[in-house]
């Protein structure tokens, strides 16, 4: 396990926090800016609340609703919503990203160990959901836009279909660059391509149509029906059908579907070098590697 005490700083001002933060304390305070971070059952929550950022504040309650929907969806059909077992797309991302060195997994999800992570590697995961504890790696609760890690810490940073769950993906990539060592690699699995909804506010009918289409596509894509069975599939459809799309979101789980061009643009803007890319059409995905 990676010792978090060596890596963690205040999510907002990046000052050192008092060491031994996980030893029986219920919160830790930043000596520089005074922000307080909770520790619950040994898990450090480095989410800056409220976030020091008007854009995040304006979307925070909608984002929490999206997170709740995500949690319900994961719980109802984990084998199709999480990178667990031998999911082919997760294995393909592992083959592409070739995890090595000290790894940060941004949006690692609630599962004990995502399929794309190496067994026994030096991994730190960050996610807004506490999820199953303990994880098979060092875990800190937090958000992608405010990473609680020192500058130039990690050899590799992964976003495994998580970038589109972040309120401000562009800000998160800038944070990832800050926490990445020189010559370090950022590997991104962008999924949900080809199902983007145009900007603006689509009519309710159009939204339902798009949702239905997307739902059908994902059921077919993952060979879902044959593996999960009809009754669980119907109950899952029922769960999703009862979800609401929060204000400002494009569906029950995302503010917007990303497209690869947009992500490439952000990487170029950040002066990161795009070194490799690979299409993975079976899951409407693209894998991208960029270096600092
Ligand atoms: Zn601080």
Coordinates of C-alpha atoms and ligand atoms in Angstrom, one line a residue:
X1 CA 0.0 0.0 0.0
X2 CA 1.1 3.5 -0.8
X3 CA 1.6 5.7 2.3
X4 CA -0.8 8.6 1.8
X5 CA 0.9 10.7 4.4
X6 CA 3.8 11.1 2.0
X7 CA 1.5 12.4 -0.8
X8 CA -1.4 14.3 0.6
X9 CA -1.7 18.1 0.8
X10 CA -4.6 20.4 1.2
X11 CA -6.9 20.1 -1.9
X12 CA -7.2 23.8 -2.2
X13 CA -4.0 25.5 -1.1
X14 CA -1.6 22.5 -1.4
X15 CA -0.1 23.1 2.0
X16 CA 1.3 20.1 4.0
X17 CA -1.2 18.6 6.4
X18 CA -0.3 17.3 9.8
X19 CA 1.2 13.8 9.5
X20 CA -0.4 10.6 10.8
X21 CA -3.7 12.0 9.7
X22 CA -5.4 8.6 9.7
X23 CA -4.5 7.7 13.2
X24 CA -7.8 7.8 15.1
X25 CA -8.7 11.4 14.3
X26 CA -12.1 12.4 13.1
X27 CA -10.9 15.4 11.1
X28 CA -7.8 17.1 9.9
X29 CA -7.3 20.8 9.5
X30 CA -5.2 22.6 7.0
X31 CA -2.7 24.7 8.9
X32 CA -2.4 27.2 6.1
X33 CA -6.0 27.9 4.9
X34 CA -8.0 26.5 7.8
X35 CA -10.1 24.1 5.7
X36 CA -11.2 21.0 7.6
X37 CA -11.4 17.5 6.1
X38 CA -13.2 14.6 7.7
X39 CA -11.9 11.2 8.4
X40 CA -14.5 8.5 8.6
X41 CA -13.6 4.9 9.6
X42 CA -10.1 5.5 8.4
X43 CA -11.1 7.1 5.1
X44 CA -9.9 10.6 4.5
X45 CA -12.4 12.9 2.7
X46 CA -10.5 15.5 0.9
X47 CA -13.5 17.0 -0.9
X48 CA -13.4 20.7 -0.4
X49 CA -16.8 21.7 0.9
X50 CA -18.0 24.0 -0.2
X51 CA -15.8 24.0 -3.3
X52 CA -14.0 27.3 -3.7
X53 CA -15.4 27.7 -7.2
X54 CA -18.6 29.3 -8.4
X55 CA -19.0 27.0 -11.4
X56 CA -18.8 23.9 -9.2
X57 CA -21.1 25.4 -6.6
X58 CA -23.7 26.2 -9.3
X59 CA -23.8 22.6 -10.4
X60 CA -23.1 20.8 -7.1
X61 CA -26.7 19.7 -6.2
X62 CA -27.3 18.4 -9.7
X63 CA -24.0 16.6 -9.6
X64 CA -24.9 15.0 -6.3
X65 CA -28.1 13.8 -7.9
X66 CA -26.1 12.3 -10.8
X67 CA -23.8 10.6 -8.3
X68 CA -26.9 9.1 -6.5
X69 CA -28.2 7.8 -9.8
X70 CA -24.8 6.3 -10.5
X71 CA -24.7 4.6 -7.2
X72 CA -28.2 3.1 -7.7
X73 CA -27.2 1.9 -11.2
X74 CA -23.9 0.3 -9.9
X75 CA -25.8 -1.4 -7.1
X76 CA -28.5 -2.8 -9.4
X77 CA -26.1 -4.2 -12.1
X78 CA -22.5 -4.0 -10.9
X79 CA -21.2 -6.4 -13.6
X80 CA -22.2 -3.9 -16.4
X81 CA -21.6 -0.6 -14.7
X82 CA -18.3 -1.2 -13.0
X83 CA -14.9 -2.4 -14.2
X84 CA -15.1 -5.8 -12.4
X85 CA -14.5 -9.4 -13.5
X86 CA -13.2 -9.8 -17.1
X87 CA -15.1 -7.0 -18.7
X88 CA -13.5 -6.8 -22.1
X89 CA -13.4 -3.0 -22.4
X90 CA -11.7 -2.7 -19.0
X91 CA -9.1 -5.4 -20.0
X92 CA -8.5 -3.5 -23.3
X93 CA -7.9 -0.3 -21.4
X94 CA -5.4 -2.1 -19.1
X95 CA -3.6 -3.4 -22.2
X96 CA -3.5 0.1 -23.7
X97 CA -2.4 1.9 -20.5
X98 CA 0.1 -0.6 -19.4
X99 CA -0.1 0.6 -15.8
X100 CA 3.4 1.2 -14.2
X101 CA 5.1 3.1 -11.5
X102 CA 3.2 5.1 -8.9
X103 CA -0.4 5.3 -10.3
X104 CA -3.3 7.6 -9.5
X105 CA -6.7 6.4 -10.6
X106 CA -9.1 9.4 -10.8
X107 CA -12.7 8.2 -10.4
X108 CA -11.7 4.7 -9.4
X109 CA -15.3 3.8 -8.6
X110 CA -16.8 2.0 -5.6
X111 CA -15.4 -1.5 -6.2
X112 CA -12.5 -3.1 -4.3
X113 CA -10.2 -3.3 -7.3
X114 CA -11.1 -2.2 -10.9
X115 CA -10.1 -4.8 -13.5
X116 CA -7.8 -2.4 -15.4
X117 CA -5.5 -1.9 -12.3
X118 CA -2.5 -4.1 -11.8
X119 CA -2.7 -6.5 -8.9
X120 CA -0.4 -5.4 -6.1
X121 CA 0.8 -2.2 -8.0
X122 CA 1.6 1.1 -6.3
X123 CA -1.9 2.6 -6.7
X124 CA -3.8 5.5 -5.2
X125 CA -7.4 5.9 -6.0
X126 CA -9.6 8.9 -5.6
X127 CA -13.4 8.9 -5.9
X128 CA -16.4 10.9 -4.5
X129 CA -18.0 7.6 -3.4
X130 CA -16.5 5.9 -0.4
X131 CA -17.6 2.6 -1.9
X132 CA -16.4 -0.8 -0.6
X133 CA -13.8 -0.6 2.1
X134 CA -11.0 -1.5 2.4
X135 CA -9.9 -1.2 -1.2
X136 CA -7.1 -3.2 -2.7
X137 CA -5.1 0.1 -3.0
X138 CA -4.7 3.3 -1.1
X139 CA -7.9 5.3 -1.3
X140 CA -8.8 8.9 -0.6
X141 CA -12.3 10.4 -1.0
X142 CA -12.4 13.5 -3.1
X143 CA -13.1 15.1 -6.5
X144 CA -11.1 15.3 -9.7
X145 CA -11.1 19.1 -9.8
X146 CA -9.2 19.5 -6.5
X147 CA -6.6 16.8 -6.2
X148 CA -5.1 16.6 -2.7
X149 CA -1.7 15.5 -3.9
X150 CA 1.8 17.2 -4.1
X151 CA 3.0 18.5 -7.4
X152 CA 4.8 16.0 -9.7
X153 CA 4.0 12.9 -7.6
X154 CA 2.7 10.3 -10.0
X155 CA 4.2 8.3 -12.9
X156 CA 0.8 7.7 -14.4
X157 CA -2.7 9.0 -14.0
X158 CA -5.7 7.1 -15.2
X159 CA -9.2 8.2 -16.1
X160 CA -11.1 5.0 -16.8
X161 CA -14.5 6.3 -18.1
X162 CA -14.6 8.8 -15.3
X163 CA -13.8 12.1 -17.0
X164 CA -17.4 12.6 -18.1
X165 CA -18.6 12.3 -14.5
X166 CA -16.5 15.3 -13.4
X167 CA -18.3 18.7 -13.3
X168 CA -15.3 20.5 -14.8
X169 CA -13.2 18.0 -16.7
X170 CA -10.8 20.6 -18.1
X171 CA -9.9 21.8 -14.6
X172 CA -9.4 18.2 -13.6
X173 CA -6.9 17.6 -16.4
X174 CA -5.0 20.7 -15.4
X175 CA -4.8 19.3 -11.8
X176 CA -3.7 15.9 -13.2
X177 CA -0.9 17.6 -15.1
X178 CA 0.2 19.4 -11.8
X179 CA 0.3 16.0 -9.9
X180 CA 2.1 14.2 -12.8
X181 CA 5.9 13.7 -12.8
X182 CA 7.9 15.0 -15.8
X183 CA 7.6 12.5 -18.6
X184 CA 4.7 11.0 -16.7
X185 CA 1.6 9.7 -18.6
X186 CA -2.1 10.5 -18.4
X187 CA -4.2 7.7 -19.9
X188 CA -7.9 8.4 -20.6
X189 CA -10.6 6.0 -21.5
X190 CA -13.3 8.1 -23.1
X191 CA -16.5 6.2 -23.5
X192 CA -20.1 6.9 -24.5
X193 CA -19.0 8.2 -27.9
X194 CA -21.4 8.3 -30.7
X195 CA -24.3 8.9 -28.4
X196 CA -23.7 12.6 -27.8
X197 CA -26.7 14.8 -27.4
X198 CA -26.4 18.2 -29.0
X199 CA -26.0 21.2 -26.8
X200 CA -29.0 23.2 -25.5
X201 CA -32.1 21.9 -23.9
X202 CA -33.6 19.0 -25.9
X203 CA -37.3 18.5 -25.6
X204 CA -38.4 16.0 -23.0
X205 CA -39.6 13.6 -25.7
X206 CA -36.2 13.8 -27.5
X207 CA -34.5 13.1 -24.2
X208 CA -36.6 10.0 -23.5
X209 CA -35.9 8.8 -27.0
X210 CA -32.2 9.3 -26.6
X211 CA -32.2 7.6 -23.3
X212 CA -34.1 4.6 -24.6
X213 CA -31.7 4.4 -27.6
X214 CA -28.6 4.6 -25.4
X215 CA -30.1 2.1 -23.0
X216 CA -30.8 -0.4 -25.8
X217 CA -27.3 0.1 -27.2
X218 CA -25.7 -0.7 -23.9
X219 CA -27.8 -3.7 -23.3
X220 CA -26.8 -5.1 -26.7
X221 CA -23.2 -4.0 -26.4
X222 CA -22.4 -5.9 -23.3
X223 CA -24.3 -9.0 -24.2
X224 CA -26.3 -8.0 -21.2
X225 CA -29.5 -9.9 -21.6
X226 CA -27.9 -13.3 -22.0
X227 CA -25.6 -12.8 -19.0
X228 CA -27.8 -11.1 -16.5
X229 CA -31.1 -12.7 -17.4
X230 CA -34.5 -11.1 -18.2
X231 CA -35.9 -10.5 -14.8
X232 CA -32.8 -8.6 -13.4
X233 CA -32.7 -6.7 -16.7
X234 CA -36.3 -5.6 -16.4
X235 CA -35.8 -4.6 -12.8
X236 CA -32.7 -2.6 -13.8
X237 CA -34.7 -0.9 -16.5
X238 CA -37.3 -0.1 -13.9
X239 CA -34.6 1.4 -11.6
X240 CA -33.3 3.7 -14.4
X241 CA -36.7 4.6 -15.6
X242 CA -37.5 6.0 -12.2
X243 CA -34.4 8.2 -12.1
X244 CA -34.8 11.9 -12.9
X245 CA -32.4 14.0 -15.0
X246 CA -31.2 16.8 -12.8
X247 CA -31.2 20.5 -13.9
X248 CA -28.4 21.1 -16.4
X249 CA -27.6 17.4 -17.1
X250 CA -28.0 15.7 -20.4
X251 CA -29.0 12.3 -18.9
X252 CA -29.3 10.5 -15.6
X253 CA -25.6 10.1 -15.2
X254 CA -23.8 13.0 -17.1
X255 CA -23.8 16.7 -17.5
X256 CA -22.6 16.2 -21.1
X257 CA -21.2 13.3 -23.2
X258 CA -17.6 14.1 -24.0
X259 CA -16.3 13.8 -27.5
X260 CA -12.8 12.8 -28.3
X261 CA -12.0 16.1 -30.1
X262 CA -13.0 18.1 -27.1
X263 CA -10.7 16.1 -24.8
X264 CA -7.8 16.3 -27.3
X265 CA -8.3 20.1 -27.4
X266 CA -8.0 20.3 -23.7
X267 CA -4.8 18.2 -23.6
X268 CA -3.2 20.3 -26.3
X269 CA -4.2 23.5 -24.5
X270 CA -2.4 22.1 -21.4
X271 CA 0.7 21.6 -23.5
X272 CA 0.5 17.8 -23.0
X273 CA 1.8 15.7 -25.9
X274 CA -0.7 13.2 -27.2
X275 CA 1.5 10.2 -27.7
X276 CA -1.0 7.4 -28.5
X277 CA -4.6 6.8 -29.2
X278 CA -6.6 3.7 -29.9
X279 CA -10.2 3.4 -31.0
X280 CA -12.3 0.7 -29.2
X281 CA -15.5 0.7 -31.3
X282 CA -16.9 -2.3 -29.5
X283 CA -17.6 -0.1 -26.5
X284 CA -17.9 3.3 -28.4
X285 CA -14.7 4.3 -26.7
X286 CA -11.4 5.9 -27.5
X287 CA -8.2 5.4 -25.4
X288 CA -5.7 8.3 -25.3
X289 CA -2.3 8.7 -23.8
X290 CA -0.7 12.1 -23.2
X291 CA 2.7 12.9 -21.7
X292 CA 3.9 15.9 -19.7
Ligands
LIG1 ZN1 -5.3 24.7 2.8

